[in-house]
Every structure is written in C-alpha cells, then in structure tokens.
Tab-separated table of C-alpha atoms in Angstrom:
chain	number	residue	atom	x	y	z
A	1	MET	CA	88.650	121.945	132.789
A	2	ASN	CA	86.808	119.028	134.391
A	3	GLN	CA	87.113	119.184	138.149
A	4	ASP	CA	86.428	116.087	140.225
A	5	HIS	CA	84.545	114.559	137.298
A	6	THR	CA	84.104	110.843	136.686
A	7	SER	CA	82.491	109.417	133.542
A	8	THR	CA	79.962	106.594	133.491
A	9	GLN	CA	82.515	104.221	131.992
A	10	GLU	CA	85.091	105.157	134.619
A	11	ARG	CA	82.583	104.583	137.433
A	12	ALA	CA	81.904	101.153	135.980
A	13	ASP	CA	85.641	100.503	135.922
A	14	ASP	CA	85.875	101.515	139.568
A	15	VAL	CA	83.096	99.112	140.500
A	16	VAL	CA	84.872	96.096	139.039
A	17	GLY	CA	88.280	97.410	140.018
A	18	THR	CA	89.769	97.223	136.491
A	19	PHE	CA	90.851	99.794	133.935
A	20	PRO	CA	91.639	99.566	130.212
A	21	LYS	CA	95.260	98.741	129.487
A	22	LEU	CA	97.661	98.647	126.575
A	23	THR	CA	97.866	95.218	124.940
A	24	ASP	CA	99.782	93.309	122.269
A	25	GLY	CA	103.150	94.409	123.538
A	26	LEU	CA	102.448	98.135	123.490
A	27	GLN	CA	104.148	100.167	126.209
A	28	ARG	CA	103.751	103.785	127.221
A	29	ASP	CA	106.398	105.201	124.890
A	30	SER	CA	105.484	103.063	121.873
A	31	PHE	CA	101.837	104.046	122.328
A	32	LEU	CA	102.807	107.731	122.333
A	33	VAL	CA	104.469	107.133	118.960
A	34	LEU	CA	101.146	105.806	117.622
A	35	ILE	CA	99.328	108.832	119.004
A	36	GLU	CA	101.756	111.112	117.172
A	37	ALA	CA	101.166	109.214	113.919
A	38	ALA	CA	97.400	109.512	114.410
A	39	ARG	CA	97.399	113.293	114.916
A	40	PRO	CA	95.290	113.923	111.774
A	41	ILE	CA	92.250	112.186	113.281
A	42	LEU	CA	92.902	113.356	116.840
A	43	ASN	CA	92.973	117.005	115.752
A	44	ILE	CA	95.828	118.077	118.007
A	45	GLY	CA	98.779	120.287	117.164
A	46	ARG	CA	102.444	119.577	117.703
A	47	GLY	CA	102.519	121.870	120.701
A	48	ALA	CA	99.741	119.939	122.392
A	49	LEU	CA	101.515	116.703	121.526
A	50	CYS	CA	104.674	118.011	123.170
A	51	THR	CA	102.678	118.796	126.324
A	52	LEU	CA	101.118	115.331	126.206
A	53	ARG	CA	104.547	113.728	126.083
A	54	ALA	CA	105.769	115.867	128.980
A	55	HIS	CA	102.830	114.759	131.127
A	56	ALA	CA	103.242	111.132	130.085
A	57	ARG	CA	106.898	111.109	131.138
A	58	HIS	CA	105.735	111.648	134.712
A	59	THR	CA	103.503	108.564	134.752
A	60	ARG	CA	104.611	105.115	135.784
A	61	PRO	CA	105.058	102.926	132.688
A	62	ARG	CA	103.575	99.872	134.406
A	63	ASP	CA	100.317	101.780	135.071
A	64	TRP	CA	99.645	101.795	131.294
A	65	THR	CA	99.625	97.999	131.161
A	66	SER	CA	98.116	97.177	134.552
A	67	PRO	CA	94.359	96.585	134.825
A	68	ASP	CA	94.178	97.800	138.401
A	69	ARG	CA	95.925	101.162	137.950
A	70	GLU	CA	95.450	104.305	135.884
A	71	PRO	CA	98.372	106.278	134.439
A	72	VAL	CA	98.203	109.696	136.114
A	73	CYS	CA	100.539	112.714	136.021
A	74	TYR	CA	100.588	114.768	139.226
A	75	LYS	CA	103.005	117.431	138.031
A	76	ARG	CA	101.905	121.059	138.318
A	77	GLN	CA	101.288	123.106	135.198
A	78	ILE	CA	104.157	125.448	136.084
A	79	ASP	CA	106.549	122.491	136.191
A	80	ILE	CA	105.335	121.130	132.830
A	81	ALA	CA	105.629	124.628	131.335
A	82	ALA	CA	109.249	124.835	132.452
A	83	GLU	CA	110.004	121.457	130.856
A	84	ILE	CA	108.659	122.365	127.428
A	85	GLY	CA	109.850	125.994	127.490
A	86	ALA	CA	106.371	127.540	127.537
A	87	ASP	CA	104.170	129.440	129.977
A	88	GLU	CA	101.350	128.140	132.145
A	89	ARG	CA	98.712	129.672	129.880
A	90	THR	CA	100.032	127.632	126.940
A	91	VAL	CA	100.016	124.439	129.001
A	92	ARG	CA	96.413	125.088	130.077
A	93	ARG	CA	95.413	125.630	126.437
A	94	HIS	CA	97.136	122.415	125.408
A	95	GLU	CA	95.451	120.464	128.205
A	96	ARG	CA	92.049	121.696	127.072
A	97	ALA	CA	92.846	120.617	123.495
A	98	LEU	CA	94.011	117.187	124.657
A	99	GLU	CA	90.899	116.726	126.750
A	100	ALA	CA	88.690	117.773	123.829
A	101	ALA	CA	90.490	115.200	121.701
A	102	GLY	CA	89.609	112.490	124.216
A	103	LEU	CA	93.195	111.727	125.181
A	104	ILE	CA	93.267	112.879	128.800
A	105	GLU	CA	90.992	113.756	131.650
A	106	CYS	CA	91.908	116.732	133.846
A	107	ARG	CA	90.772	115.279	137.154
A	108	THR	CA	91.808	117.909	139.751
A	109	MET	CA	90.822	119.003	143.217
A	110	GLY	CA	88.371	121.838	143.874
A	111	ASN	CA	91.149	124.438	143.901
A	112	GLY	CA	92.712	123.013	140.735
A	113	ASN	CA	95.572	121.311	142.515
A	114	ARG	CA	96.884	117.899	141.656
A	115	SER	CA	97.679	115.302	144.247
A	116	LEU	CA	98.625	111.664	144.580
A	117	VAL	CA	95.907	111.476	147.229
A	118	GLY	CA	92.678	110.676	145.429
A	119	GLU	CA	94.460	110.257	142.084
A	120	ARG	CA	94.012	113.925	141.113
A	121	GLY	CA	95.942	114.962	138.048
A	122	ILE	CA	96.147	114.372	134.297
A	123	VAL	CA	94.651	110.929	133.679
A	124	PHE	CA	95.548	109.015	130.493
A	125	THR	CA	92.840	106.351	130.661
A	126	PRO	CA	90.829	108.055	127.856
A	127	ALA	CA	93.837	107.727	125.553
A	128	ILE	CA	94.114	103.999	126.263
A	129	ARG	CA	90.431	103.629	125.369
A	130	LYS	CA	91.249	105.095	121.948
A	131	MET	CA	93.898	102.444	121.288
A	132	ASP	CA	91.751	100.379	118.900
A	133	GLN	CA	90.531	103.468	117.038
A	134	ILE	CA	94.105	104.685	116.583
A	135	ARG	CA	95.275	101.288	115.375
A	136	CYS	CA	92.378	101.042	112.945
A	137	TYR	CA	93.170	104.464	111.503
A	138	LEU	CA	96.862	103.668	111.105
A	139	ALA	CA	96.104	100.324	109.457
A	140	HIS	CA	93.723	102.048	107.043
A	141	ARG	CA	96.296	104.737	106.282
A	142	GLU	CA	98.986	102.131	105.656
A	143	ALA	CA	96.638	100.268	103.292
A	144	GLU	CA	96.028	103.501	101.390
A	145	HIS	CA	99.767	104.148	101.162
A	146	ARG	CA	100.315	100.664	99.729
A	147	GLU	CA	97.485	101.148	97.235
A	148	ALA	CA	98.869	104.524	96.177
A	149	ALA	CA	102.327	103.022	95.635
A	150	GLN	CA	100.811	100.212	93.572
A	151	LEU	CA	98.795	102.692	91.503
A	152	ARG	CA	101.848	104.861	90.839
A	153	ALA	CA	103.769	101.784	89.701
A	154	GLU	CA	100.861	100.780	87.457
A	155	ARG	CA	100.730	104.224	85.853
A	156	SER	CA	104.491	104.045	85.294
A	157	THR	CA	104.083	100.701	83.522
A	158	HIS	CA	101.247	102.025	81.345
A	159	LYS	CA	103.311	105.043	80.341
A	160	ARG	CA	106.453	103.046	79.583
A	161	LEU	CA	104.586	100.560	77.386
A	162	ILE	CA	102.658	103.230	75.503
A	163	VAL	CA	105.738	105.374	74.895
A	164	ASP	CA	107.720	102.361	73.662
A	165	HIS	CA	104.932	101.363	71.295
A	166	LEU	CA	104.556	104.905	69.952
A	167	ARG	CA	108.311	105.083	69.384
A	168	GLU	CA	108.217	101.855	67.377
A	169	HIS	CA	105.445	103.159	65.165
A	170	ASP	CA	107.145	106.521	64.723
A	171	GLU	CA	110.377	104.825	63.616
A	172	GLY	CA	108.532	102.360	61.394
A	173	ARG	CA	105.334	103.567	59.793
A	174	GLY	CA	105.060	107.042	61.335
A	175	LEU	CA	102.383	108.323	63.668
A	176	THR	CA	98.828	108.654	62.473
A	177	GLN	CA	96.460	111.303	63.785
A	178	GLU	CA	95.106	108.777	66.280
A	179	LEU	CA	98.580	108.042	67.638
A	180	VAL	CA	99.446	111.742	67.757
A	181	GLU	CA	96.372	112.328	69.917
A	182	ILE	CA	97.473	109.537	72.252
A	183	ALA	CA	100.986	110.997	72.440
A	184	ASN	CA	99.566	114.430	73.235
A	185	ALA	CA	97.389	112.963	75.954
A	186	ILE	CA	100.415	111.312	77.570
A	187	ALA	CA	102.315	114.601	77.447
A	188	MET	CA	99.633	116.087	79.694
A	189	TRP	CA	100.000	113.400	82.349
A	190	PRO	CA	101.515	114.416	85.689
A	191	SER	CA	105.128	113.440	86.249
A	192	ALA	CA	106.128	110.593	88.532
A	193	SER	CA	106.834	113.080	91.323
A	194	GLY	CA	103.555	114.840	90.591
A	195	LEU	CA	101.668	111.595	91.192
A	196	ARG	CA	102.766	111.651	94.826
A	197	GLY	CA	100.827	114.837	95.372
A	198	LEU	CA	97.548	113.441	94.040
A	199	PRO	CA	94.835	112.421	96.517
A	200	LEU	CA	94.115	108.707	96.390
A	201	GLU	CA	90.773	109.093	94.604
A	202	ALA	CA	92.322	111.349	91.960
A	203	LEU	CA	95.160	108.850	91.538
A	204	ARG	CA	92.670	106.013	91.042
A	205	LYS	CA	90.864	108.043	88.388
A	206	HIS	CA	94.094	108.908	86.603
A	207	VAL	CA	95.290	105.290	86.484
A	208	LYS	CA	91.899	104.198	85.140
A	209	GLU	CA	92.185	106.814	82.403
A	210	ALA	CA	95.726	105.596	81.657
A	211	SER	CA	94.420	102.048	81.310
A	212	ILE	CA	91.687	103.209	78.930
A	213	LEU	CA	94.234	105.097	76.831
A	214	ALA	CA	96.468	102.021	76.676
A	215	GLU	CA	93.498	99.918	75.568
A	216	ARG	CA	92.717	102.495	72.906
A	217	LEU	CA	96.291	102.284	71.606
A	218	TRP	CA	96.393	98.497	71.460
A	219	THR	CA	92.985	98.282	69.795
A	220	PHE	CA	94.044	100.799	67.162
A	221	CYS	CA	97.342	99.005	66.488
A	222	ASN	CA	95.647	95.618	66.206
A	223	ASP	CA	93.056	96.999	63.784
A	224	ARG	CA	95.786	98.643	61.743
A	225	THR	CA	97.769	95.415	61.623
A	226	GLU	CA	94.731	93.471	60.369
A	227	GLU	CA	94.027	96.076	57.683
A	228	SER	CA	97.606	96.141	56.396
A	229	ALA	CA	98.128	92.386	56.805
A	230	ARG	CA	101.576	93.247	58.205
A	231	PRO	CA	102.623	91.649	61.437
A	232	ASP	CA	103.146	94.135	64.197
A	233	LYS	CA	106.298	94.003	66.287
A	234	ASN	CA	105.965	91.907	69.409
A	235	VAL	CA	108.012	91.446	72.506
A	236	ARG	CA	110.862	89.941	70.493
A	237	SER	CA	112.004	93.411	69.451
A	238	TYR	CA	112.744	94.246	73.051
A	239	ILE	CA	114.588	91.064	74.021
A	240	GLN	CA	118.139	90.086	73.269
A	241	ALA	CA	119.299	86.559	73.882
A	242	THR	CA	122.620	86.387	75.709
A	243	ASN	CA	125.023	84.254	73.717
A	244	GLU	CA	127.861	83.540	76.147
A	245	ASP	CA	130.208	80.589	76.266
A	246	ILE	CA	129.609	80.439	80.017
A	247	PHE	CA	126.161	81.144	81.354
A	248	VAL	CA	124.125	80.385	84.440
A	249	SER	CA	120.857	78.736	85.123
A	250	CYS	CA	118.295	80.963	86.766
A	251	ASN	CA	118.332	78.477	89.615
A	252	PRO	CA	121.862	77.956	91.005
A	253	SER	CA	121.041	74.602	92.593
A	254	PRO	CA	123.887	72.083	91.963
A	255	ASP	CA	121.312	69.393	91.215
A	256	HIS	CA	119.532	71.473	88.616
A	257	ASP	CA	119.657	69.735	85.241
A	258	CYS	CA	117.457	71.913	83.067
A	259	LEU	CA	118.409	72.937	79.519
A	260	GLU	CA	120.140	76.121	80.643
A	261	LYS	CA	122.853	74.069	82.349
A	262	LYS	CA	124.045	72.416	79.162
A	263	LYS	CA	125.934	74.451	76.626
A	264	ARG	CA	125.044	72.296	73.649
A	265	ALA	CA	121.378	72.706	74.496
A	266	ALA	CA	121.922	76.460	74.561
A	267	ASP	CA	123.561	76.310	71.132
A	268	ALA	CA	120.585	74.422	69.776
A	269	LEU	CA	118.225	76.921	71.306
A	270	ASP	CA	120.179	79.798	69.814
A	271	LYS	CA	119.841	78.223	66.364
A	272	ALA	CA	116.159	77.554	66.817
A	273	ASP	CA	115.628	81.132	68.113
A	274	PRO	CA	112.462	80.386	70.118
A	275	LEU	CA	111.767	84.117	70.495
A	276	VAL	CA	110.436	84.111	66.957
A	277	ASN	CA	107.290	82.503	68.324
A	278	LEU	CA	107.280	84.264	71.685
A	279	THR	CA	103.928	85.947	71.233
A	280	PRO	CA	101.633	87.063	74.061
A	281	ARG	CA	99.536	83.955	73.409
A	282	ARG	CA	102.541	81.709	73.933
A	283	ILE	CA	103.591	83.599	77.048
A	284	TYR	CA	100.061	83.093	78.355
A	285	ALA	CA	100.410	79.346	77.785
A	286	LEU	CA	103.682	79.272	79.734
A	287	ALA	CA	102.355	81.295	82.655
A	288	SER	CA	101.030	80.008	85.960
A	289	GLU	CA	97.327	79.851	86.684
A	290	ASP	CA	97.641	82.882	88.960
A	291	LEU	CA	99.133	84.977	86.187
A	292	ARG	CA	96.669	83.726	83.575
A	293	PHE	CA	93.822	84.775	85.850
A	294	ARG	CA	95.223	88.289	86.051
A	295	VAL	CA	95.803	88.409	82.292
A	296	ASP	CA	92.163	87.438	81.785
A	297	LEU	CA	91.069	90.277	84.044
A	298	ARG	CA	93.211	92.717	82.088
A	299	LYS	CA	92.183	91.636	78.575
A	300	GLY	CA	88.467	91.528	79.357
A	301	ASP	CA	86.375	90.354	76.407
A	302	ARG	CA	89.264	90.295	73.948
A	303	PHE	CA	90.105	86.769	72.813
A	304	VAL	CA	93.872	87.221	72.522
A	305	PRO	CA	95.914	89.068	75.160
A	306	THR	CA	98.329	91.815	74.217
A	307	TRP	CA	101.838	92.354	75.544
A	308	HIS	CA	100.368	95.226	77.542
A	309	ASP	CA	97.984	92.776	79.209
A	310	ILE	CA	100.914	90.499	80.063
A	311	GLU	CA	103.013	93.249	81.627
A	312	MET	CA	100.134	94.703	83.608
A	313	ALA	CA	99.181	91.247	84.889
A	314	ALA	CA	102.778	90.737	86.010
A	315	HIS	CA	102.587	94.122	87.726
A	316	ASP	CA	99.433	92.986	89.534
A	317	LEU	CA	100.978	89.688	90.613
A	318	ARG	CA	104.303	91.074	91.846
A	319	PRO	CA	103.232	91.910	95.440
A	320	ASP	CA	101.724	88.435	95.903
A	321	LEU	CA	105.058	86.884	94.978
A	322	GLY	CA	106.824	88.797	97.725
A	323	ILE	CA	108.837	90.807	95.197
A	324	GLY	CA	109.459	94.231	96.681
A	325	PRO	CA	109.158	97.436	94.635
A	326	GLU	CA	112.912	98.058	94.928
A	327	SER	CA	113.787	94.657	93.431
A	328	TRP	CA	111.226	95.130	90.679
A	329	THR	CA	112.429	98.622	89.812
A	330	GLN	CA	116.030	97.412	89.695
A	331	ALA	CA	115.054	94.538	87.390
A	332	ILE	CA	113.260	96.912	85.015
A	333	GLU	CA	116.095	99.444	85.003
A	334	THR	CA	118.681	96.701	84.455
A	335	MET	CA	116.964	94.421	81.952
A	336	GLY	CA	114.177	96.586	80.570
A	337	GLY	CA	110.469	96.138	81.170
A	338	PRO	CA	109.820	93.198	78.816
A	339	MET	CA	112.824	91.177	80.002
A	340	ALA	CA	111.968	91.881	83.649
A	341	THR	CA	108.403	90.776	82.993
A	342	LEU	CA	109.562	87.517	81.420
A	343	ALA	CA	111.894	86.954	84.368
A	344	LEU	CA	108.998	87.442	86.766
A	345	ILE	CA	106.809	85.079	84.737
A	346	LEU	CA	109.551	82.483	84.905
A	347	ALA	CA	110.034	82.936	88.653
A	348	ASP	CA	106.297	82.600	89.192
A	349	ALA	CA	105.859	79.551	86.946
A	350	ARG	CA	108.767	77.718	88.535
A	351	ARG	CA	107.063	77.825	91.920
A	352	GLU	CA	105.050	74.881	90.590
A	353	HIS	CA	108.055	72.854	89.416
A	354	PRO	CA	107.644	69.263	90.717
A	355	THR	CA	111.293	68.633	91.615
A	356	ASP	CA	113.031	72.002	91.862
A	357	PRO	CA	110.445	74.631	92.872
A	358	VAL	CA	111.299	78.256	93.457
A	359	ARG	CA	110.473	79.093	97.048
A	360	ASN	CA	111.626	82.709	97.025
A	361	PRO	CA	110.556	84.469	93.800
A	362	GLY	CA	112.015	87.763	95.025
A	363	GLY	CA	115.457	86.255	95.559
A	364	TYR	CA	115.136	84.377	92.252
A	365	LEU	CA	114.427	87.625	90.389
A	366	ARG	CA	117.325	89.408	92.082
A	367	GLY	CA	119.596	86.525	91.059
A	368	MET	CA	118.503	86.861	87.434
A	369	THR	CA	119.076	90.618	87.569
A	370	ARG	CA	122.623	90.095	88.811
A	371	ALA	CA	123.245	87.433	86.178
A	372	PHE	CA	122.005	89.820	83.474
A	373	GLN	CA	124.386	92.519	84.711
A	374	LYS	CA	127.268	90.068	84.335
A	375	GLY	CA	126.113	88.946	80.883
A	376	ARG	CA	125.412	85.425	82.137
A	377	LEU	CA	121.635	85.226	81.966
A	378	ASN	CA	120.205	82.930	79.319
A	379	LEU	CA	116.531	83.769	79.585
A	380	VAL	CA	115.901	82.200	76.183
A	381	GLY	CA	117.016	78.804	77.420
A	382	SER	CA	115.098	79.220	80.654
A	383	LEU	CA	111.879	79.933	78.789
A	384	GLU	CA	112.459	77.009	76.432
A	385	GLY	CA	113.035	74.786	79.437
A	386	LEU	CA	109.738	76.042	80.879
A	387	SER	CA	108.047	75.322	77.568
A	388	LEU	CA	109.355	71.732	77.523
A	389	TRP	CA	108.200	71.237	81.095
A	390	ARG	CA	104.708	72.545	80.225
A	391	ARG	CA	104.525	70.165	77.262
A	392	ARG	CA	105.477	67.239	79.480
A	393	GLU	CA	102.744	68.286	81.913
A	394	THR	CA	100.071	68.111	79.201
A	395	ALA	CA	101.428	65.019	77.446
C-alpha cells in the first residue's frame, strides 16, 4: 500500500495544474467497460474488477474528463466490502492487485485513512494514463478477431470446393489414389466449430495447408484432363438458368434497360445458352480490375485461373465490397457457392457501370438472393448483359 506517495509524473502534473483526462467521448462508465474488456493484459481477476467498479462509483464522473481534477474515491474499505459482499481483507487484496496493474494509486494518510482533505483515497489517474494502451490492445484484438473470421470463411470455401470436385470425379471417373489421399486429408481437418478453438497462428497455418491441398487437387485434375483429352466439368455443372416467364433485373431501377428487362432477349439468351462458354477465363474477362488482381494473386504463376481461384478471389474481395458475412453465407446457402460467387462478381463489376452503377454491393447481393428464392433471378441474362457491356468498352 503506497502511503502519501506521489510519482514523478504526478508531481509534474501538479506543477502545471493539469491531469490526464478521458477523451474522444469516453466517460467514466464507458471507460470501465473498456477496462473490463482489457482484463487479459491488465492481469486482474473478476473480483478485483468488481472492487474497481465499486470504488469508481464513488467518484465524480466529471473528474474523469476534467484536466484540473483527479477522480478519487474516499470511501472506507469496510464500506466498499459491504457493497460487494466481501470482507475488508478481500478488498485490501483487490486494491493491491489493482495498484500492481497500474489502474489505481492508494494515496492514504499516515494512519491509512482516506479523506477529502488532501485528496487521500483511491486515485484513478493511473488508469486514465493507460487509456491509449487499452485502446491499442482492444483494436489489435478486434483486428485478430476479424482475421480469424476471414480465415475460417476461407477454409470453409476451400473445403466446399474440394469436396464438390471430389464428388464430381467420384460420380464420373472414380477416385484415383491421389484423390483418395486428398479426401483422407480433408477428413482429418477440424470441423467448423473446431476452428474457433484454434489459436490464430495455428489457424493461419491450417488455412495455408488447405490452400496447398486445393492447389494440389486442381493441378492433378488439370494434368489428368490434358492426358485424357476430355474436358473437365466447369462451373456450368453447378449453375441452373432460371427460365421464368416473369423475371427481374438484378437492379430494380425503373430506368434500367439492360437485357434482363426484356423477355425476348432472355429467350434468345436461353437458346444461345451462354453458360456453355462460361469458363474461368471468361469470368476473369468479365470481372473488375479489383477482382482480377485478387485472382492473379491466387493463381500465382499459372497462366489460366481455375474456378477455385475465382471463388477464393471473390472471398478475398467480399469485405472490401461491404458485404457482411451473414449476407454472404445466406447467398451461398440459398444459391450455392458458384452462383453466389457469380452474383458477387456481377455486383462488383456493375460498380463501374457508366450510367447505372451499383452503389451498395451488399444490398445488391441480398436483392439477388431474394430474387433467387422467388425463382425470379436471371443470372444468365445479367452475365450476358455484362459481357455485352465489356465488349462495348473495348470496341
């Protein structure tokens, strides 16, 4: 217990007559919430935190934001103990822990008493000095949480694509020893719920291994296709065009005059069946520059991207488009991964439209998901309209 002790920094504060204060709209109670969230780096238990809150309740809120006052609690230990349902010994132990954590200073009189005279009591100025450190920790933790969520989503995409591709081969040509080994490796992966228990570094390593396994699968399938001279299935096997008498454009603007809005154009598109040529290379040509950049990062030195590259690039781009994980998950569960990916590519590409740009890709994707649920989404026509627009751009 520090009795009648003043630090060098505090003496300097006294000289100039100012003290550190909460800023950026923080108040006493909201700052206590941040302290609770930062317990892992402050090394204090919940009991000590409860004692801290009890002391803080007996400070004046304005003293936390005023440069010429310090927040001080003058309550006796016996009174604090009664408030939290503990004994004085427990309160003393908690105060020592809080002082060791740099959150309070026990500035008492020679006999241990606390008094308004001379500002003797539990002083919270040290906690205010830790404000930036606490904020930095919480920002770092939030960034790690976002990264972990992104990595879990990436692993989910890898697994879904690999499993779908293995299923196609099993139903078609049967699994070779190489594909059986890949399937066995996937069977050993942690479940989606198990991923949440992995430390961030272990999660990064696992997702990297998943990416390597996916690359191994696509390389093997491409080599096998070249050897057999048989075309491998592409994204077309996953996509079904919606042939409805009444259908909607992906953009509900009344002035929108793209191909999707005209039924006879849709009929022509249905006859032409543009999905026959909807290869990863063509999707790449339709995509925005942002998405192409991410596809290039995914495919590395390979000349032609795979569908896996396309989907993973869309996964990488999603947060930048303002599309939340809930909307993305709903789109995948409703339309399937390939259709959801094409919908995202369309939403992204149409941001660059010269006369009718998409300003809210997240809302655009949700609209397409709802239209798909109602059987009114003509993604084929939308993609053909995008293709015509791209051709006009390069003409």
